Amino acid sequence: MQPTVVEIDGFRGRLINASHADYDVARAIWNGAIDRRPHLIARCIGTADVVAAVRFARDHDLEIAIRGGGHGVAGTAVCDDGIVIDLSAMRGVRVDPAGLRAWVQGGGLWGDVDRETQAHGLATTGGIVSHTGVAGLTLGGGIGWLMRKHGLAVDNLLAADVVTADGERLGG
């Protein structure tokens, strides 16, 4: 059942539906051949928004697509008639130069990571294209310039804050 009211309890980000002026831009992804029309785009600003959006989708029997960088060639970052949980506003990167670690939010791009790590003379194995999302590339293995010496991006993942399909937050 698709809801007619565009409101999600506890959600602080932007909700965009087909009647919104930004709808076509918000549903566009890197692969321009993909033209899917979600019922709702939930542009999250934090993990609590992701939890609220997943629970909303579950309660209304909506298909879920997750958009980090929106760079995947198959177009899985957008779906027809479901909800896109859009992490593009969650691009924060924090670097601990002494511990040689970085924390990246779910919508972070490799260019964001490069910019912040290079400020400390650091680099990581990661995407070759700067506008690729960190989460998607890492979950797919993650080929990068430094992989021969340091492995795939996923080999360097130390922890993750995960929201399950039930809307439960794990980690963090």
mmCIF file of C-alpha atoms in Angstrom:
data_model
loop_
_atom_site.group_PDB
_atom_site.id
_atom_site.type_symbol
_atom_site.label_atom_id
_atom_site.label_comp_id
_atom_site.label_asym_id
_atom_site.label_seq_id
_atom_site.Cartn_x
_atom_site.Cartn_y
_atom_site.Cartn_z
ATOM 1 C CA MET A 1 0.000 0.000 0.000
ATOM 2 C CA GLN A 2 1.469 3.335 -1.013
ATOM 3 C CA PRO A 3 0.888 6.116 1.499
ATOM 4 C CA THR A 4 -0.680 9.343 0.282
ATOM 5 C CA VAL A 5 0.722 11.546 3.046
ATOM 6 C CA VAL A 6 4.407 12.326 2.707
ATOM 7 C CA GLU A 7 5.487 12.311 6.335
ATOM 8 C CA ILE A 8 7.662 9.913 8.286
ATOM 9 C CA ASP A 9 7.629 9.951 12.089
ATOM 10 C CA GLY A 10 10.982 11.063 13.473
ATOM 11 C CA PHE A 11 12.420 11.950 10.058
ATOM 12 C CA ARG A 12 14.396 15.226 9.933
ATOM 13 C CA GLY A 13 15.764 15.140 6.375
ATOM 14 C CA ARG A 14 13.967 16.041 3.131
ATOM 15 C CA LEU A 15 11.102 13.996 1.713
ATOM 16 C CA ILE A 16 10.643 14.305 -2.022
ATOM 17 C CA ASN A 17 7.719 12.843 -3.984
ATOM 18 C CA ALA A 18 6.653 13.127 -7.632
ATOM 19 C CA SER A 19 4.874 16.440 -7.027
ATOM 20 C CA HIS A 20 8.053 18.073 -5.653
ATOM 21 C CA ALA A 21 9.945 20.471 -7.950
ATOM 22 C CA ASP A 22 13.234 18.621 -7.261
ATOM 23 C CA TYR A 23 11.856 15.125 -7.935
ATOM 24 C CA ASP A 24 13.460 14.514 -11.347
ATOM 25 C CA VAL A 25 16.868 15.733 -10.196
ATOM 26 C CA ALA A 26 16.612 13.748 -6.940
ATOM 27 C CA ARG A 27 15.802 10.460 -8.704
ATOM 28 C CA ALA A 28 18.546 10.815 -11.345
ATOM 29 C CA ILE A 29 21.622 8.624 -10.983
ATOM 30 C CA TRP A 30 24.975 8.403 -12.740
ATOM 31 C CA ASN A 31 23.707 5.906 -15.353
ATOM 32 C CA GLY A 32 21.392 8.129 -17.385
ATOM 33 C CA ALA A 33 19.852 5.090 -19.123
ATOM 34 C CA ILE A 34 18.076 4.207 -15.866
ATOM 35 C CA ASP A 35 14.718 5.995 -15.585
ATOM 36 C CA ARG A 36 12.933 4.748 -12.490
ATOM 37 C CA ARG A 37 10.228 6.592 -10.603
ATOM 38 C CA PRO A 38 10.175 5.955 -6.861
ATOM 39 C CA HIS A 39 7.084 6.790 -4.841
ATOM 40 C CA LEU A 40 9.243 8.657 -2.338
ATOM 41 C CA ILE A 41 12.832 9.802 -1.899
ATOM 42 C CA ALA A 42 13.941 10.137 1.723
ATOM 43 C CA ARG A 43 17.100 12.272 1.825
ATOM 44 C CA CYS A 44 18.529 11.325 5.207
ATOM 45 C CA ILE A 45 20.743 13.541 7.369
ATOM 46 C CA GLY A 46 21.675 10.917 9.948
ATOM 47 C CA THR A 47 21.334 7.291 10.972
ATOM 48 C CA ALA A 48 18.094 7.984 12.852
ATOM 49 C CA ASP A 49 16.568 9.106 9.538
ATOM 50 C CA VAL A 50 17.675 5.861 7.888
ATOM 51 C CA VAL A 51 16.031 3.872 10.696
ATOM 52 C CA ALA A 52 12.803 5.894 10.341
ATOM 53 C CA ALA A 53 12.753 5.495 6.540
ATOM 54 C CA VAL A 54 13.347 1.721 6.681
ATOM 55 C CA ARG A 55 10.575 1.292 9.237
ATOM 56 C CA PHE A 56 8.235 3.439 7.124
ATOM 57 C CA ALA A 57 8.997 1.320 4.041
ATOM 58 C CA ARG A 58 8.432 -1.891 5.987
ATOM 59 C CA ASP A 59 5.158 -0.635 7.479
ATOM 60 C CA HIS A 60 3.869 0.371 4.023
ATOM 61 C CA ASP A 61 5.247 -2.655 2.118
ATOM 62 C CA LEU A 62 7.458 -0.492 -0.108
ATOM 63 C CA GLU A 63 10.482 -1.740 -2.004
ATOM 64 C CA ILE A 64 13.683 -0.074 -0.793
ATOM 65 C CA ALA A 65 16.619 1.203 -2.830
ATOM 66 C CA ILE A 66 19.645 2.686 -1.073
ATOM 67 C CA ARG A 67 21.494 5.545 -2.714
ATOM 68 C CA GLY A 68 24.975 6.404 -1.524
ATOM 69 C CA GLY A 69 26.844 7.855 -4.482
ATOM 70 C CA GLY A 70 24.318 6.619 -7.063
ATOM 71 C CA HIS A 71 27.188 5.466 -9.261
ATOM 72 C CA GLY A 72 26.357 1.769 -9.775
ATOM 73 C CA VAL A 73 25.922 0.897 -13.439
ATOM 74 C CA ALA A 74 22.934 -1.418 -12.800
ATOM 75 C CA GLY A 75 20.898 1.403 -11.296
ATOM 76 C CA THR A 76 20.116 -0.316 -8.002
ATOM 77 C CA ALA A 77 20.206 3.065 -6.212
ATOM 78 C CA VAL A 78 16.685 3.831 -7.449
ATOM 79 C CA CYS A 79 13.499 1.771 -7.768
ATOM 80 C CA ASP A 80 10.049 2.095 -9.297
ATOM 81 C CA ASP A 81 7.139 2.720 -6.912
ATOM 82 C CA GLY A 82 9.212 2.192 -3.758
ATOM 83 C CA ILE A 83 11.303 4.402 -1.525
ATOM 84 C CA VAL A 84 14.835 5.593 -2.200
ATOM 85 C CA ILE A 85 16.746 6.008 1.030
ATOM 86 C CA ASP A 86 19.124 8.698 -0.169
ATOM 87 C CA LEU A 87 22.318 9.102 1.848
ATOM 88 C CA SER A 88 23.802 11.835 -0.371
ATOM 89 C CA ALA A 89 23.483 14.479 2.378
ATOM 90 C CA MET A 90 25.530 12.257 4.717
ATOM 91 C CA ARG A 91 29.023 12.900 3.344
ATOM 92 C CA GLY A 92 31.017 13.607 6.483
ATOM 93 C CA VAL A 93 34.579 12.308 6.789
ATOM 94 C CA ARG A 94 36.651 12.418 9.974
ATOM 95 C CA VAL A 95 40.327 11.420 10.012
ATOM 96 C CA ASP A 96 42.425 10.236 12.956
ATOM 97 C CA PRO A 97 45.946 10.739 11.567
ATOM 98 C CA ALA A 98 47.663 9.201 14.617
ATOM 99 C CA GLY A 99 45.496 6.074 14.470
ATOM 100 C CA LEU A 100 45.620 5.928 10.651
ATOM 101 C CA ARG A 101 41.819 5.650 10.487
ATOM 102 C CA ALA A 102 38.953 7.501 8.906
ATOM 103 C CA TRP A 103 35.209 7.489 9.548
ATOM 104 C CA VAL A 104 32.974 8.050 6.543
ATOM 105 C CA GLN A 105 29.217 8.577 6.525
ATOM 106 C CA GLY A 106 27.040 6.444 4.241
ATOM 107 C CA GLY A 107 26.803 9.018 1.449
ATOM 108 C CA GLY A 108 30.516 9.812 1.351
ATOM 109 C CA LEU A 109 32.287 9.816 -1.998
ATOM 110 C CA TRP A 110 35.884 8.757 -2.586
ATOM 111 C CA GLY A 111 36.711 12.370 -3.458
ATOM 112 C CA ASP A 112 35.565 13.365 0.047
ATOM 113 C CA VAL A 113 37.835 10.721 1.575
ATOM 114 C CA ASP A 114 40.783 11.694 -0.625
ATOM 115 C CA ARG A 115 40.433 15.384 0.259
ATOM 116 C CA GLU A 116 40.367 14.729 4.017
ATOM 117 C CA THR A 117 43.069 12.040 4.143
ATOM 118 C CA GLN A 118 45.467 13.926 1.858
ATOM 119 C CA ALA A 119 45.353 16.873 4.275
ATOM 120 C CA HIS A 120 47.224 14.548 6.674
ATOM 121 C CA GLY A 121 49.528 12.986 4.072
ATOM 122 C CA LEU A 122 47.443 9.803 4.074
ATOM 123 C CA ALA A 123 45.700 7.720 1.426
ATOM 124 C CA THR A 124 43.652 4.546 1.326
ATOM 125 C CA THR A 125 42.835 1.906 -1.191
ATOM 126 C CA GLY A 126 39.502 2.924 -2.607
ATOM 127 C CA GLY A 127 37.754 4.135 -5.693
ATOM 128 C CA ILE A 128 39.572 5.154 -8.829
ATOM 129 C CA VAL A 129 36.759 7.584 -9.734
ATOM 130 C CA SER A 130 36.301 10.387 -7.183
ATOM 131 C CA HIS A 131 32.511 10.600 -7.516
ATOM 132 C CA THR A 132 31.967 6.928 -6.654
ATOM 133 C CA GLY A 133 30.278 6.260 -3.306
ATOM 134 C CA VAL A 134 32.432 4.766 -0.565
ATOM 135 C CA ALA A 135 29.723 2.436 0.776
ATOM 136 C CA GLY A 136 28.703 0.848 -2.517
ATOM 137 C CA LEU A 137 32.230 0.376 -3.795
ATOM 138 C CA THR A 138 33.393 -1.066 -0.463
ATOM 139 C CA LEU A 139 30.472 -3.494 -0.193
ATOM 140 C CA GLY A 140 31.276 -4.703 -3.712
ATOM 141 C CA GLY A 141 34.919 -5.359 -2.798
ATOM 142 C CA GLY A 142 36.431 -2.075 -3.878
ATOM 143 C CA ILE A 143 39.173 -1.912 -6.465
ATOM 144 C CA GLY A 144 41.514 1.055 -6.073
ATOM 145 C CA TRP A 145 44.961 2.378 -6.928
ATOM 146 C CA LEU A 146 46.591 0.984 -3.777
ATOM 147 C CA MET A 147 44.983 -2.466 -3.783
ATOM 148 C CA ARG A 148 48.118 -4.392 -4.755
ATOM 149 C CA LYS A 149 49.837 -3.212 -1.600
ATOM 150 C CA HIS A 150 46.880 -2.795 0.775
ATOM 151 C CA GLY A 151 44.106 -5.039 -0.582
ATOM 152 C CA LEU A 152 40.577 -4.167 -1.594
ATOM 153 C CA ALA A 153 38.586 -1.410 0.097
ATOM 154 C CA VAL A 154 36.539 -4.018 1.994
ATOM 155 C CA ASP A 155 39.759 -5.533 3.374
ATOM 156 C CA ASN A 156 40.365 -2.196 5.106
ATOM 157 C CA LEU A 157 36.877 -1.837 6.585
ATOM 158 C CA LEU A 158 37.187 -1.943 10.377
ATOM 159 C CA ALA A 159 33.558 -1.407 11.399
ATOM 160 C CA ALA A 160 30.186 -0.346 10.038
ATOM 161 C CA ASP A 161 27.051 1.218 11.430
ATOM 162 C CA VAL A 162 24.301 -0.917 9.844
ATOM 163 C CA VAL A 163 20.532 -0.527 9.706
ATOM 164 C CA THR A 164 18.797 -3.877 9.188
ATOM 165 C CA ALA A 165 15.696 -4.486 7.070
ATOM 166 C CA ASP A 166 13.722 -4.434 10.338
ATOM 167 C CA GLY A 167 14.925 -0.901 11.024
ATOM 168 C CA GLU A 168 17.281 -1.951 13.807
ATOM 169 C CA ARG A 169 20.610 -0.150 14.168
ATOM 170 C CA LEU A 170 23.678 -2.349 14.682
ATOM 171 C CA GLY A 171 27.145 -1.036 15.492
ATOM 172 C CA GLY A 172 28.039 2.590 15.933
#
